[in-house]
Amino acid sequence: MNKPHAPRSATALFERATVGAFDLTNRMVMAPLTRNRAGPGLVPSAFAAEYYAQRASAGLIIAEATQVSAQAQGYSDTPGCYTDEQVAGWRTVTDAVHAEGGTIVVQLWHTGRVSHTSFQKDGQAPVGPSAIRAKTKTFIAGQGFVDVSTPRALDLKEIPGVIADFRYAASRALEAGFDGVELHGAHGYLLDAFLKDGANQRTDAYGGSIENRARLLLEVTKAVATEIGADRVGVRLSPVSPANDSHDSDPQSLFNHVVEGLDLFGLAYVHVVEGATGGARDFAPFDYAALRDRFDGVWMANNGYDRQMAIDAIAGASADLVSFGRLFIANPDLVARFKTSAPLNPLMASETLYGGGAHGYTDYPTMASPTAALAES
Ligand code: 8OZ
């Protein structure tokens, strides 16, 4: 058990915090949000810089899930961070956020079995821990939602290459001006799929026991921490979220072990999705306090937090940071609105979430500019 957590004041959500190598202006975080608006070459679009800069008053921005390699892609128009063009595109984003006084990391992912042959070189099968198809869909531009493909199991000999891809993308992320990276260890993508026995039925050193299933996540974390410094690395986990057919027979034991392993690195933070992503927080029984007790560093909580829940979580020290997804899409100035208990904008039509242009992306009004959306639409 790690040290007990002292309570804070009711205004602590809005006060500065040191998180690893980052000096944050407040404890409100913009969660990573897939928006499927990357351009040719999977380069972040020019207006991504505007979108993120509009939200730079968040204490921390976690930029959308971003591929570590071509193999890592699972959806249309999600950006990468492994080519010169992608790095140059991200540089316009990080410069714009820094110019507004913000701090920004990028979420690095490999989608693993949540992918489709059409995204893979020569139409090959995507890779996963085992050749078990996830009961989930992906989005392919022009085709809509389609079942993901049956993956092939990664060969043991290929695993060092996957770890190297994460390490390389992390080094390119810093070159692109990001303050750090978050590893996507959630939602059924490659790292989470290795963790969970619903997807991982390997019989080698990366499957079977909890220790073995946690090995890939911990090795990737170690490699990335070695490359850019552990105090610039966060890890996102979703212990019980059923997103993308993710499930495990004993998540509490699994994640207790994972977090104890992560605790040894001196990471910037661990980011935990409580319950079903975007859905019921009590979707499945899980003791998040017991998990948090196994980690000495900064704890970021996510999923369905509103203003009062976030104030209470920070004041009561059940979390050190709280991340918000849809609220930050709809409210670029969410921090100012929470500070003053101002009304919140509703989300625009769901068709604007994934793919499209400026509408539903850069045209949400702020309190300072309440007619921005009307003027542009
Ligand atoms: C929604 C649509 C596509 C991907 C995740 C990156 O669930 C995602 C994602 C969310 O973490």
XYZ file of C-alpha atoms and ligand atoms in Angstrom:
388
model
C 0.000 0.000 0.000
C 1.236 3.450 -0.846
C 0.905 6.627 1.173
C -2.538 7.984 2.099
C -3.775 10.970 0.131
C -4.374 14.263 1.922
C -7.627 16.114 1.213
C -7.527 19.405 -0.721
C -9.632 22.556 -0.881
C -12.832 22.785 -2.948
C -11.015 25.046 -5.453
C -8.069 22.693 -6.017
C -9.542 21.533 -9.375
C -8.731 25.010 -10.691
C -5.264 25.349 -9.175
C -1.803 24.589 -10.556
C -0.344 21.116 -10.253
C 3.029 19.580 -10.956
C 2.599 16.333 -12.878
C 5.822 14.558 -13.788
C 7.763 16.984 -15.977
C 4.676 19.167 -16.543
C 3.607 22.324 -14.720
C -0.159 22.392 -15.257
C -2.340 25.467 -14.823
C -5.205 23.383 -13.381
C -6.271 19.779 -12.813
C -8.785 19.553 -15.682
C -7.622 17.406 -18.605
C -8.956 17.157 -22.147
C -9.276 13.406 -22.726
C -7.965 11.862 -25.968
C -10.739 12.047 -28.586
C -10.748 10.382 -31.979
C -12.114 12.801 -34.590
C -11.081 11.139 -37.906
C -10.016 14.354 -39.587
C -6.403 13.649 -40.548
C -5.460 14.501 -44.112
C -3.474 12.604 -46.768
C -0.545 10.706 -45.286
C -2.481 10.617 -41.996
C -1.099 14.074 -41.243
C -3.119 16.109 -38.718
C -5.204 18.659 -40.605
C -4.361 22.363 -40.567
C -7.438 23.089 -38.501
C -6.436 20.569 -35.828
C -4.088 23.294 -34.578
C -7.039 25.653 -34.190
C -9.173 22.976 -32.484
C -6.536 22.127 -29.899
C -5.453 25.764 -29.350
C -9.099 26.649 -28.608
C -8.936 24.145 -25.742
C -5.488 25.141 -24.388
C -6.902 26.390 -21.083
C -7.254 22.735 -20.089
C -4.509 21.960 -17.591
C -3.420 19.201 -19.960
C -4.536 18.221 -23.452
C -4.157 14.588 -24.445
C -4.237 14.674 -28.244
C -6.273 12.012 -30.015
C -5.109 8.414 -30.421
C -2.274 8.420 -32.952
C -0.695 5.482 -34.751
C 2.852 4.392 -33.912
C 3.219 2.673 -37.303
C 1.298 1.916 -40.488
C 0.349 -1.481 -39.051
C -1.190 0.253 -36.033
C -4.032 1.854 -38.016
C -7.587 0.637 -37.446
C -9.833 3.478 -38.599
C -10.046 5.946 -41.463
C -8.286 9.275 -41.165
C -6.696 8.851 -37.721
C -3.275 10.510 -37.548
C 0.146 8.956 -37.209
C 3.362 10.082 -35.567
C 6.020 8.152 -37.451
C 6.689 10.050 -40.723
C 8.373 13.418 -41.289
C 5.125 14.838 -42.690
C 3.129 13.727 -39.652
C 5.724 15.189 -37.290
C 5.624 18.505 -39.194
C 1.819 18.519 -39.013
C 1.836 17.891 -35.281
C 4.401 20.684 -34.842
C 1.805 23.224 -35.980
C -0.563 21.808 -33.334
C 1.916 21.845 -30.438
C 3.161 25.335 -31.367
C -0.408 26.648 -31.378
C -1.208 25.077 -27.992
C 2.026 26.288 -26.424
C 1.407 29.802 -27.758
C -1.828 29.766 -25.709
C 0.022 28.604 -22.586
C -1.172 24.999 -22.751
C 0.501 21.643 -22.185
C -0.102 18.822 -24.661
C 0.826 15.151 -24.876
C -0.204 12.717 -27.603
C -1.910 9.379 -27.074
C 0.046 6.681 -28.910
C -1.820 3.595 -29.998
C -1.628 0.391 -31.944
C -5.203 -0.667 -32.677
C -4.225 -4.342 -32.846
C -7.204 -6.547 -33.666
C -9.561 -3.543 -33.857
C -8.624 -3.007 -37.470
C -9.458 -4.146 -40.955
C -7.542 -5.687 -43.848
C -8.212 -2.538 -45.876
C -5.887 -0.564 -43.573
C -3.090 -3.137 -43.686
C -0.248 -3.481 -46.155
C -1.239 -5.667 -49.119
C -4.640 -6.294 -47.501
C -3.127 -8.557 -44.871
C -4.849 -9.452 -41.608
C -4.328 -7.048 -38.719
C -2.351 -8.351 -35.730
C -3.502 -9.264 -32.239
C -2.402 -11.430 -29.348
C -4.386 -14.369 -30.775
C -6.355 -15.058 -33.947
C -9.690 -14.196 -32.327
C -11.930 -11.670 -34.017
C -13.271 -8.884 -31.800
C -17.046 -8.467 -31.893
C -16.834 -4.801 -32.788
C -16.894 -2.513 -35.770
C -14.551 0.008 -37.282
C -15.300 2.921 -39.551
C -14.102 2.946 -43.141
C -14.625 6.153 -45.107
C -17.092 5.522 -47.923
C -18.263 2.216 -46.394
C -19.439 3.263 -42.939
C -19.272 0.908 -39.947
C -17.960 -2.558 -40.830
C -16.968 -5.585 -38.757
C -13.280 -5.652 -37.872
C -11.220 -8.387 -39.542
C -10.027 -11.591 -37.952
C -6.465 -10.892 -36.799
C -3.464 -13.139 -36.998
C -1.504 -13.750 -33.791
C 1.683 -11.705 -33.565
C 4.688 -13.979 -33.799
C 6.943 -13.909 -30.740
C 9.714 -12.662 -33.025
C 7.597 -9.648 -34.057
C 7.056 -8.329 -30.536
C 10.380 -6.443 -30.244
C 9.396 -4.624 -33.438
C 6.097 -3.471 -31.924
C 7.914 -2.228 -28.822
C 10.426 -0.432 -31.070
C 7.549 1.203 -32.978
C 6.145 2.686 -29.760
C 9.609 3.869 -28.778
C 10.232 5.440 -32.175
C 6.864 7.209 -32.247
C 7.517 8.577 -28.751
C 10.837 10.054 -29.879
C 9.098 11.578 -32.923
C 6.371 12.967 -30.645
C 8.939 14.954 -28.698
C 10.455 16.106 -31.984
C 6.951 17.289 -32.932
C 6.917 19.451 -29.800
C 4.687 17.346 -27.580
C 5.444 17.644 -23.873
C 5.076 13.885 -23.504
C 3.008 10.881 -24.538
C 0.181 8.769 -23.180
C 0.258 5.064 -24.020
C -3.172 3.747 -25.021
C -3.521 0.675 -22.855
C -7.327 0.711 -22.956
C -10.452 -0.113 -25.007
C -9.453 -3.424 -26.584
C -6.589 -2.072 -28.673
C -3.321 -3.981 -28.857
C -1.925 -3.350 -25.367
C -5.285 -3.933 -23.651
C -5.948 -7.004 -25.811
C -2.686 -8.537 -24.593
C -3.719 -7.827 -20.977
C -7.109 -9.521 -21.148
C -7.824 -13.222 -21.395
C -10.871 -12.578 -23.582
C -8.459 -11.707 -26.404
C -5.134 -13.225 -25.334
C -4.903 -16.997 -25.449
C -1.192 -17.188 -26.146
C 0.905 -19.943 -24.643
C 4.248 -18.110 -24.779
C 5.816 -15.539 -22.427
C 3.124 -12.978 -23.427
C 0.062 -15.079 -22.579
C -1.415 -17.274 -19.869
C -0.591 -15.884 -16.421
C -1.364 -12.297 -15.419
C 2.395 -11.659 -15.294
C 2.737 -12.828 -18.873
C -0.275 -10.917 -20.196
C 1.001 -7.699 -18.552
C 4.440 -8.142 -20.078
C 3.880 -6.285 -23.356
C 2.356 -3.187 -21.725
C 5.156 -3.052 -19.163
C 7.865 -3.590 -21.784
C 6.415 -0.881 -24.026
C 6.172 1.480 -21.049
C 9.771 0.775 -20.081
C 11.046 1.327 -23.618
C 9.147 4.605 -24.031
C 10.182 5.818 -20.564
C 13.800 5.042 -21.394
C 13.474 6.975 -24.645
C 11.811 10.199 -23.438
C 11.926 10.043 -19.618
C 9.321 8.385 -17.403
C 8.166 11.801 -16.151
C 6.834 12.522 -19.663
C 4.877 9.263 -19.981
C 1.322 8.483 -18.915
C -0.602 5.225 -19.381
C -4.356 4.862 -19.931
C -6.204 1.783 -18.698
C -9.856 0.673 -18.801
C -10.110 -2.245 -16.367
C -13.741 -3.221 -16.989
C -14.830 -1.231 -20.036
C -16.393 -3.557 -22.628
C -15.298 -1.185 -25.424
C -14.338 -3.143 -28.536
C -15.189 -6.517 -26.977
C -12.605 -6.117 -24.212
C -13.139 -8.475 -21.290
C -11.222 -10.402 -18.669
C -12.159 -13.116 -16.195
C -10.488 -11.378 -13.202
C -9.883 -7.688 -13.903
C -9.162 -6.714 -10.287
C -6.230 -9.118 -9.931
C -5.010 -8.264 -13.420
C -5.034 -4.501 -12.941
C -3.682 -4.635 -9.391
C -0.638 -6.336 -10.912
C -0.457 -3.928 -13.865
C -0.543 -0.849 -11.649
C 2.033 -2.287 -9.240
C 4.279 -2.801 -12.264
C 3.653 0.716 -13.607
C 4.397 2.173 -10.167
C 8.051 1.174 -10.482
C 8.762 3.478 -13.444
C 8.092 6.919 -11.913
C 5.573 7.818 -14.620
C 3.904 11.222 -15.085
C 0.487 9.660 -14.412
C -1.875 6.724 -14.751
C -5.250 7.480 -16.405
C -8.141 5.167 -15.551
C -11.497 4.895 -17.321
C -13.976 3.961 -14.589
C -16.759 1.657 -15.791
C -17.984 1.425 -19.382
C -16.403 4.080 -21.607
C -18.950 6.829 -22.237
C -21.530 4.763 -20.349
C -22.385 3.367 -16.939
C -19.763 4.085 -14.302
C -21.022 1.082 -12.308
C -21.026 -1.196 -15.340
C -19.108 -3.895 -13.425
C -17.882 -4.175 -9.848
C -14.346 -2.872 -9.459
C -12.424 -1.339 -6.565
C -10.691 1.709 -8.071
C -9.491 2.902 -4.648
C -7.641 -0.388 -4.179
C -6.039 0.143 -7.578
C -5.053 3.688 -6.788
C -3.520 2.533 -3.468
C -0.996 0.561 -5.499
C 0.332 3.649 -7.268
C 2.465 6.366 -5.725
C 2.218 8.866 -8.580
C -0.413 11.098 -10.132
C -3.842 9.470 -10.673
C -6.137 10.689 -13.440
C -9.802 9.634 -13.335
C -12.179 9.571 -16.305
C -15.697 8.782 -17.407
C -18.836 10.743 -16.870
C -17.461 13.283 -14.391
C -19.439 16.513 -14.121
C -18.347 19.702 -12.378
C -19.302 18.698 -8.837
C -17.992 15.153 -9.177
C -14.655 16.521 -10.385
C -14.426 19.114 -7.599
C -15.208 16.378 -5.068
C -12.761 13.877 -6.563
C -9.911 16.387 -6.436
C -10.837 17.750 -3.007
C -11.274 14.260 -1.593
C -8.075 13.161 -3.339
C -9.600 10.071 -4.918
C -7.932 11.546 -8.033
C -5.230 14.138 -8.754
C -6.523 14.994 -12.241
C -9.898 14.464 -13.949
C -10.270 14.141 -17.714
C -13.342 15.107 -19.741
C -14.094 14.001 -23.275
C -17.398 15.127 -24.753
C -17.542 18.148 -22.425
C -14.296 19.440 -23.956
C -15.516 18.808 -27.492
C -18.569 20.983 -26.867
C -16.950 23.551 -24.561
C -13.519 24.816 -25.624
C -13.554 27.034 -22.520
C -14.741 24.279 -20.165
C -12.353 25.430 -17.424
C -13.797 28.965 -17.387
C -17.343 27.592 -17.471
C -16.712 25.242 -14.538
C -15.010 28.030 -12.559
C -18.077 30.250 -12.896
C -20.737 27.493 -12.940
C -21.720 28.766 -16.389
C -24.102 26.758 -18.588
C -22.539 24.230 -20.950
C -23.002 23.877 -24.709
C -24.706 20.699 -25.901
C -22.850 18.430 -28.315
C -23.662 19.065 -31.966
C -25.091 16.266 -34.121
C -23.301 12.941 -33.633
C -22.368 12.902 -37.351
C -19.900 15.700 -36.556
C -17.945 13.604 -34.047
C -16.067 11.315 -36.436
C -14.917 12.805 -39.710
C -16.033 15.934 -41.478
C -14.757 19.480 -41.393
C -14.874 22.516 -39.155
C -18.519 22.032 -38.178
C -18.689 20.382 -34.780
C -14.928 20.706 -34.516
C -13.703 24.293 -34.387
C -17.067 26.082 -34.350
C -18.266 25.526 -30.787
C -18.932 28.895 -29.145
C -17.067 30.173 -26.106
C -18.385 32.582 -23.503
C -16.065 35.240 -24.944
C -17.232 34.511 -28.488
C -20.798 33.221 -28.085
C -21.856 33.612 -31.699
C -18.828 31.964 -33.309
C -20.764 28.892 -34.379
C -23.633 30.887 -35.820
C -21.300 33.139 -37.769
C -19.481 30.212 -39.378
C -22.315 27.783 -39.999
C -14.161 6.295 -30.787
C -14.032 5.963 -32.126
C -12.843 5.460 -32.569
C -11.780 5.266 -31.699
C -10.939 4.822 -28.110
C -9.554 5.828 -29.762
O -12.009 4.256 -27.837
C -10.762 5.433 -29.437
C -11.917 5.606 -30.353
C -13.109 6.121 -29.910
O -10.029 4.888 -27.299
